PDB file of C-alpha atoms in Angstrom:
ATOM      1  CA  MET A   1     -86.111   1.631  46.006  1.00  0.00           C
ATOM      2  CA  ARG A   2     -87.105   0.479  42.548  1.00  0.00           C
ATOM      3  CA  ALA A   3     -84.977  -1.129  39.878  1.00  0.00           C
ATOM      4  CA  VAL A   4     -85.572  -2.124  36.301  1.00  0.00           C
ATOM      5  CA  ILE A   5     -82.987  -4.799  35.560  1.00  0.00           C
ATOM      6  CA  GLN A   6     -82.196  -5.741  31.991  1.00  0.00           C
ATOM      7  CA  ARG A   7     -79.929  -8.600  31.045  1.00  0.00           C
ATOM      8  CA  VAL A   8     -77.698  -7.156  28.336  1.00  0.00           C
ATOM      9  CA  GLU A   9     -74.995  -8.119  25.897  1.00  0.00           C
ATOM     10  CA  ARG A  10     -73.759  -4.543  26.314  1.00  0.00           C
ATOM     11  CA  ALA A  11     -75.028  -1.147  27.413  1.00  0.00           C
ATOM     12  CA  SER A  12     -73.735   2.407  27.579  1.00  0.00           C
ATOM     13  CA  VAL A  13     -74.802   5.840  28.745  1.00  0.00           C
ATOM     14  CA  GLU A  14     -73.875   9.181  27.188  1.00  0.00           C
ATOM     15  CA  VAL A  15     -73.964  12.727  28.543  1.00  0.00           C
ATOM     16  CA  ASP A  16     -73.407  15.558  26.042  1.00  0.00           C
ATOM     17  CA  ARG A  17     -72.511  13.000  23.342  1.00  0.00           C
ATOM     18  CA  ARG A  18     -69.717  11.542  25.492  1.00  0.00           C
ATOM     19  CA  THR A  19     -69.847   7.988  26.858  1.00  0.00           C
ATOM     20  CA  VAL A  20     -69.644   8.224  30.650  1.00  0.00           C
ATOM     21  CA  GLY A  21     -70.419   4.626  31.574  1.00  0.00           C
ATOM     22  CA  SER A  22     -70.773   1.225  29.967  1.00  0.00           C
ATOM     23  CA  CYS A  23     -70.816  -2.496  30.573  1.00  0.00           C
ATOM     24  CA  GLY A  24     -70.403  -5.680  28.622  1.00  0.00           C
ATOM     25  CA  HIS A  25     -72.316  -8.908  29.220  1.00  0.00           C
ATOM     26  CA  GLY A  26     -74.294  -8.434  32.425  1.00  0.00           C
ATOM     27  CA  LEU A  27     -76.983  -6.100  33.733  1.00  0.00           C
ATOM     28  CA  LEU A  28     -78.242  -2.604  33.032  1.00  0.00           C
ATOM     29  CA  ILE A  29     -79.900  -1.367  36.218  1.00  0.00           C
ATOM     30  CA  LEU A  30     -82.192   1.660  36.141  1.00  0.00           C
ATOM     31  CA  LEU A  31     -82.430   2.724  39.787  1.00  0.00           C
ATOM     32  CA  GLY A  32     -85.023   4.885  41.539  1.00  0.00           C
ATOM     33  CA  VAL A  33     -84.799   5.986  45.177  1.00  0.00           C
ATOM     34  CA  ALA A  34     -87.753   6.654  47.501  1.00  0.00           C
ATOM     35  CA  PRO A  35     -87.747   9.119  50.439  1.00  0.00           C
ATOM     36  CA  ASP A  36     -87.819   6.314  53.023  1.00  0.00           C
ATOM     37  CA  ASP A  37     -84.920   4.334  51.530  1.00  0.00           C
ATOM     38  CA  THR A  38     -81.819   3.781  53.658  1.00  0.00           C
ATOM     39  CA  PRO A  39     -78.377   2.194  53.367  1.00  0.00           C
ATOM     40  CA  ASP A  40     -80.029  -1.059  54.468  1.00  0.00           C
ATOM     41  CA  THR A  41     -82.413  -0.784  51.502  1.00  0.00           C
ATOM     42  CA  VAL A  42     -79.395  -0.482  49.220  1.00  0.00           C
ATOM     43  CA  ARG A  43     -77.786  -3.621  50.657  1.00  0.00           C
ATOM     44  CA  ARG A  44     -81.016  -5.648  50.434  1.00  0.00           C
ATOM     45  CA  LEU A  45     -81.719  -4.630  46.835  1.00  0.00           C
ATOM     46  CA  TRP A  46     -78.167  -5.238  45.637  1.00  0.00           C
ATOM     47  CA  GLY A  47     -78.132  -8.586  47.441  1.00  0.00           C
ATOM     48  CA  LYS A  48     -81.257  -9.629  45.559  1.00  0.00           C
ATOM     49  CA  ILE A  49     -80.030  -8.387  42.175  1.00  0.00           C
ATOM     50  CA  ALA A  50     -76.583  -9.975  42.491  1.00  0.00           C
ATOM     51  CA  LYS A  51     -78.124 -13.382  43.175  1.00  0.00           C
ATOM     52  CA  LEU A  52     -81.026 -13.288  40.687  1.00  0.00           C
ATOM     53  CA  ARG A  53     -80.748 -16.424  38.595  1.00  0.00           C
ATOM     54  CA  ILE A  54     -81.481 -14.887  35.208  1.00  0.00           C
ATOM     55  CA  PHE A  55     -78.498 -16.100  33.156  1.00  0.00           C
ATOM     56  CA  ALA A  56     -78.481 -19.348  31.196  1.00  0.00           C
ATOM     57  CA  ASP A  57     -76.608 -22.414  32.374  1.00  0.00           C
ATOM     58  CA  PRO A  58     -75.055 -24.843  29.836  1.00  0.00           C
ATOM     59  CA  GLN A  59     -78.475 -26.492  29.380  1.00  0.00           C
ATOM     60  CA  GLY A  60     -80.076 -23.145  28.508  1.00  0.00           C
ATOM     61  CA  ARG A  61     -82.051 -22.793  31.759  1.00  0.00           C
ATOM     62  CA  THR A  62     -81.968 -19.560  33.761  1.00  0.00           C
ATOM     63  CA  ASN A  63     -80.072 -20.992  36.716  1.00  0.00           C
ATOM     64  CA  LEU A  64     -77.066 -18.660  36.993  1.00  0.00           C
ATOM     65  CA  SER A  65     -76.659 -15.281  38.673  1.00  0.00           C
ATOM     66  CA  LEU A  66     -74.631 -12.242  37.686  1.00  0.00           C
ATOM     67  CA  LEU A  67     -71.999 -13.369  40.175  1.00  0.00           C
ATOM     68  CA  ASP A  68     -71.953 -16.903  38.695  1.00  0.00           C
ATOM     69  CA  VAL A  69     -71.261 -15.624  35.164  1.00  0.00           C
ATOM     70  CA  GLY A  70     -68.810 -12.873  36.175  1.00  0.00           C
ATOM     71  CA  GLY A  71     -71.032 -10.270  34.530  1.00  0.00           C
ATOM     72  CA  GLU A  72     -70.635  -6.516  34.422  1.00  0.00           C
ATOM     73  CA  VAL A  73     -73.082  -3.818  35.539  1.00  0.00           C
ATOM     74  CA  LEU A  74     -74.175  -0.370  34.373  1.00  0.00           C
ATOM     75  CA  VAL A  75     -76.246   1.596  36.911  1.00  0.00           C
ATOM     76  CA  VAL A  76     -78.290   4.614  35.800  1.00  0.00           C
ATOM     77  CA  SER A  77     -80.231   6.771  38.256  1.00  0.00           C
ATOM     78  CA  GLN A  78     -83.863   7.183  37.195  1.00  0.00           C
ATOM     79  CA  PHE A  79     -86.256   9.047  39.495  1.00  0.00           C
ATOM     80  CA  THR A  80     -89.024   8.594  36.916  1.00  0.00           C
ATOM     81  CA  LEU A  81     -89.489   5.034  38.182  1.00  0.00           C
ATOM     82  CA  PHE A  82     -91.558   6.703  40.911  1.00  0.00           C
ATOM     83  CA  ALA A  83     -93.895   8.477  38.494  1.00  0.00           C
ATOM     84  CA  ASP A  84     -97.468   8.716  39.778  1.00  0.00           C
ATOM     85  CA  CYS A  85     -99.861   8.874  36.826  1.00  0.00           C
ATOM     86  CA  ARG A  86    -103.154   8.461  38.700  1.00  0.00           C
ATOM     87  CA  LYS A  87    -104.304  12.074  38.212  1.00  0.00           C
ATOM     88  CA  GLY A  88    -104.308  13.853  34.887  1.00  0.00           C
ATOM     89  CA  ASN A  89    -101.769  13.322  32.146  1.00  0.00           C
ATOM     90  CA  ARG A  90     -98.661  14.838  33.705  1.00  0.00           C
ATOM     91  CA  PRO A  91     -96.798  12.433  36.002  1.00  0.00           C
ATOM     92  CA  SER A  92     -96.057  13.529  39.536  1.00  0.00           C
ATOM     93  CA  PHE A  93     -92.693  12.631  41.045  1.00  0.00           C
ATOM     94  CA  THR A  94     -93.420  13.419  44.690  1.00  0.00           C
ATOM     95  CA  ASP A  95     -92.864   9.738  45.572  1.00  0.00           C
ATOM     96  CA  ALA A  96     -89.190   9.991  44.523  1.00  0.00           C
ATOM     97  CA  ALA A  97     -86.509  10.934  47.040  1.00  0.00           C
ATOM     98  CA  LYS A  98     -85.090  14.460  47.103  1.00  0.00           C
ATOM     99  CA  PRO A  99     -81.909  14.738  44.994  1.00  0.00           C
ATOM    100  CA  GLU A 100     -79.476  14.866  47.929  1.00  0.00           C
ATOM    101  CA  LEU A 101     -80.701  11.577  49.427  1.00  0.00           C
ATOM    102  CA  ALA A 102     -81.210   9.962  46.024  1.00  0.00           C
ATOM    103  CA  ASN A 103     -77.650  10.744  44.913  1.00  0.00           C
ATOM    104  CA  GLN A 104     -76.201   9.540  48.216  1.00  0.00           C
ATOM    105  CA  LEU A 105     -77.996   6.186  47.975  1.00  0.00           C
ATOM    106  CA  TYR A 106     -77.315   5.862  44.229  1.00  0.00           C
ATOM    107  CA  GLN A 107     -73.585   6.280  44.887  1.00  0.00           C
ATOM    108  CA  GLN A 108     -73.777   3.806  47.767  1.00  0.00           C
ATOM    109  CA  PHE A 109     -75.555   1.301  45.517  1.00  0.00           C
ATOM    110  CA  CYS A 110     -72.752   1.573  42.943  1.00  0.00           C
ATOM    111  CA  GLN A 111     -70.087   1.196  45.641  1.00  0.00           C
ATOM    112  CA  THR A 112     -71.878  -1.834  47.068  1.00  0.00           C
ATOM    113  CA  ALA A 113     -72.023  -3.433  43.600  1.00  0.00           C
ATOM    114  CA  GLN A 114     -68.281  -2.788  43.146  1.00  0.00           C
ATOM    115  CA  GLN A 115     -67.596  -5.046  46.125  1.00  0.00           C
ATOM    116  CA  ASP A 116     -68.942  -8.023  44.125  1.00  0.00           C
ATOM    117  CA  VAL A 117     -68.493  -7.106  40.453  1.00  0.00           C
ATOM    118  CA  THR A 118     -65.259  -6.289  38.654  1.00  0.00           C
ATOM    119  CA  HIS A 119     -66.808  -3.622  36.406  1.00  0.00           C
ATOM    120  CA  VAL A 120     -69.580  -1.223  37.463  1.00  0.00           C
ATOM    121  CA  GLY A 121     -70.296   1.602  35.019  1.00  0.00           C
ATOM    122  CA  GLN A 122     -72.370   4.595  36.077  1.00  0.00           C
ATOM    123  CA  GLY A 123     -74.440   7.343  34.600  1.00  0.00           C
ATOM    124  CA  VAL A 124     -74.209  10.933  35.851  1.00  0.00           C
ATOM    125  CA  PHE A 125     -76.730  11.657  38.585  1.00  0.00           C
ATOM    126  CA  GLY A 126     -79.205  14.362  37.547  1.00  0.00           C
ATOM    127  CA  ALA A 127     -77.884  14.675  33.993  1.00  0.00           C
ATOM    128  CA  ASN A 128     -79.849  14.277  30.785  1.00  0.00           C
ATOM    129  CA  MET A 129     -78.570  10.905  29.593  1.00  0.00           C
ATOM    130  CA  ARG A 130     -78.884   8.734  26.518  1.00  0.00           C
ATOM    131  CA  VAL A 131     -78.909   5.050  27.356  1.00  0.00           C
ATOM    132  CA  SER A 132     -78.164   2.443  24.690  1.00  0.00           C
ATOM    133  CA  LEU A 133     -78.385  -1.279  25.152  1.00  0.00           C
ATOM    134  CA  VAL A 134     -78.547  -4.613  23.464  1.00  0.00           C
ATOM    135  CA  ASN A 135     -81.018  -6.537  25.616  1.00  0.00           C
ATOM    136  CA  ASP A 136     -80.197 -10.224  25.885  1.00  0.00           C
ATOM    137  CA  GLY A 137     -83.374 -12.272  25.657  1.00  0.00           C
ATOM    138  CA  PRO A 138     -85.007  -9.822  25.982  1.00  0.00           C
ATOM    139  CA  PHE A 139     -84.975 -10.336  29.711  1.00  0.00           C
ATOM    140  CA  THR A 140     -86.238  -7.555  31.983  1.00  0.00           C
ATOM    141  CA  VAL A 141     -87.169  -7.736  35.678  1.00  0.00           C
ATOM    142  CA  CYS A 142     -88.686  -5.003  37.865  1.00  0.00           C
ATOM    143  CA  LEU A 143     -87.975  -5.020  41.595  1.00  0.00           C
ATOM    144  CA  ASP A 144     -89.421  -2.824  44.328  1.00  0.00           C
ATOM    145  CA  THR A 145     -87.960  -3.189  47.813  1.00  0.00           C
ATOM    146  CA  GLU A 146     -91.397  -2.467  49.228  1.00  0.00           C
ATOM    147  CA  GLN A 147     -92.636  -5.683  47.658  1.00  0.00           C
ATOM    148  CA  LEU A 148     -89.502  -7.629  48.591  1.00  0.00           C
ATOM    149  CA  SER A 149     -89.964  -6.822  52.276  1.00  0.00           C
ATOM    150  CA  GLY A 150     -93.721  -7.234  52.330  1.00  0.00           C
ATOM    151  CA  SER A 151     -94.309  -3.660  53.589  1.00  0.00           C
ATOM    152  CA  ARG A 152     -96.541  -1.236  51.728  1.00  0.00           C
ATOM    153  CA  ARG A 153     -95.705   2.341  50.762  1.00  0.00           C
ATOM    154  CA  ARG A 154     -98.679   4.651  51.130  1.00  0.00           C
TER     155      ARG A 154
END
């Protein structure tokens, strides 16, 4: 599983010119699912994201987590995080999970986040979406569960 995490003042996602999800101060999470991801992968990744100390404390140091600041979340599915650009100029997406598994784990990720966060906005899985955000910092972190666990994807 891969995630691009952006600390935001606010973010929103539109489908067909209609806002379908949003969040205030917190995190925009672009989420990609791999074929070998499982419900355990979801729990490990959310656990890491929820506790990342990327929000400022009163002294201005990044010592606080999303949970510490009571932040909100917007999660947008993005299979393109698994783009393979090694050959030619057209990315291959064979490293991304099939839609059925990806949607299942995306929904589980959102449900897992809802256990800790009062507001979790979502995009629409598989839709063409327009994402808007005001990045706070800017502060962006990329996580890959393969690197978090020390294993290597082939």
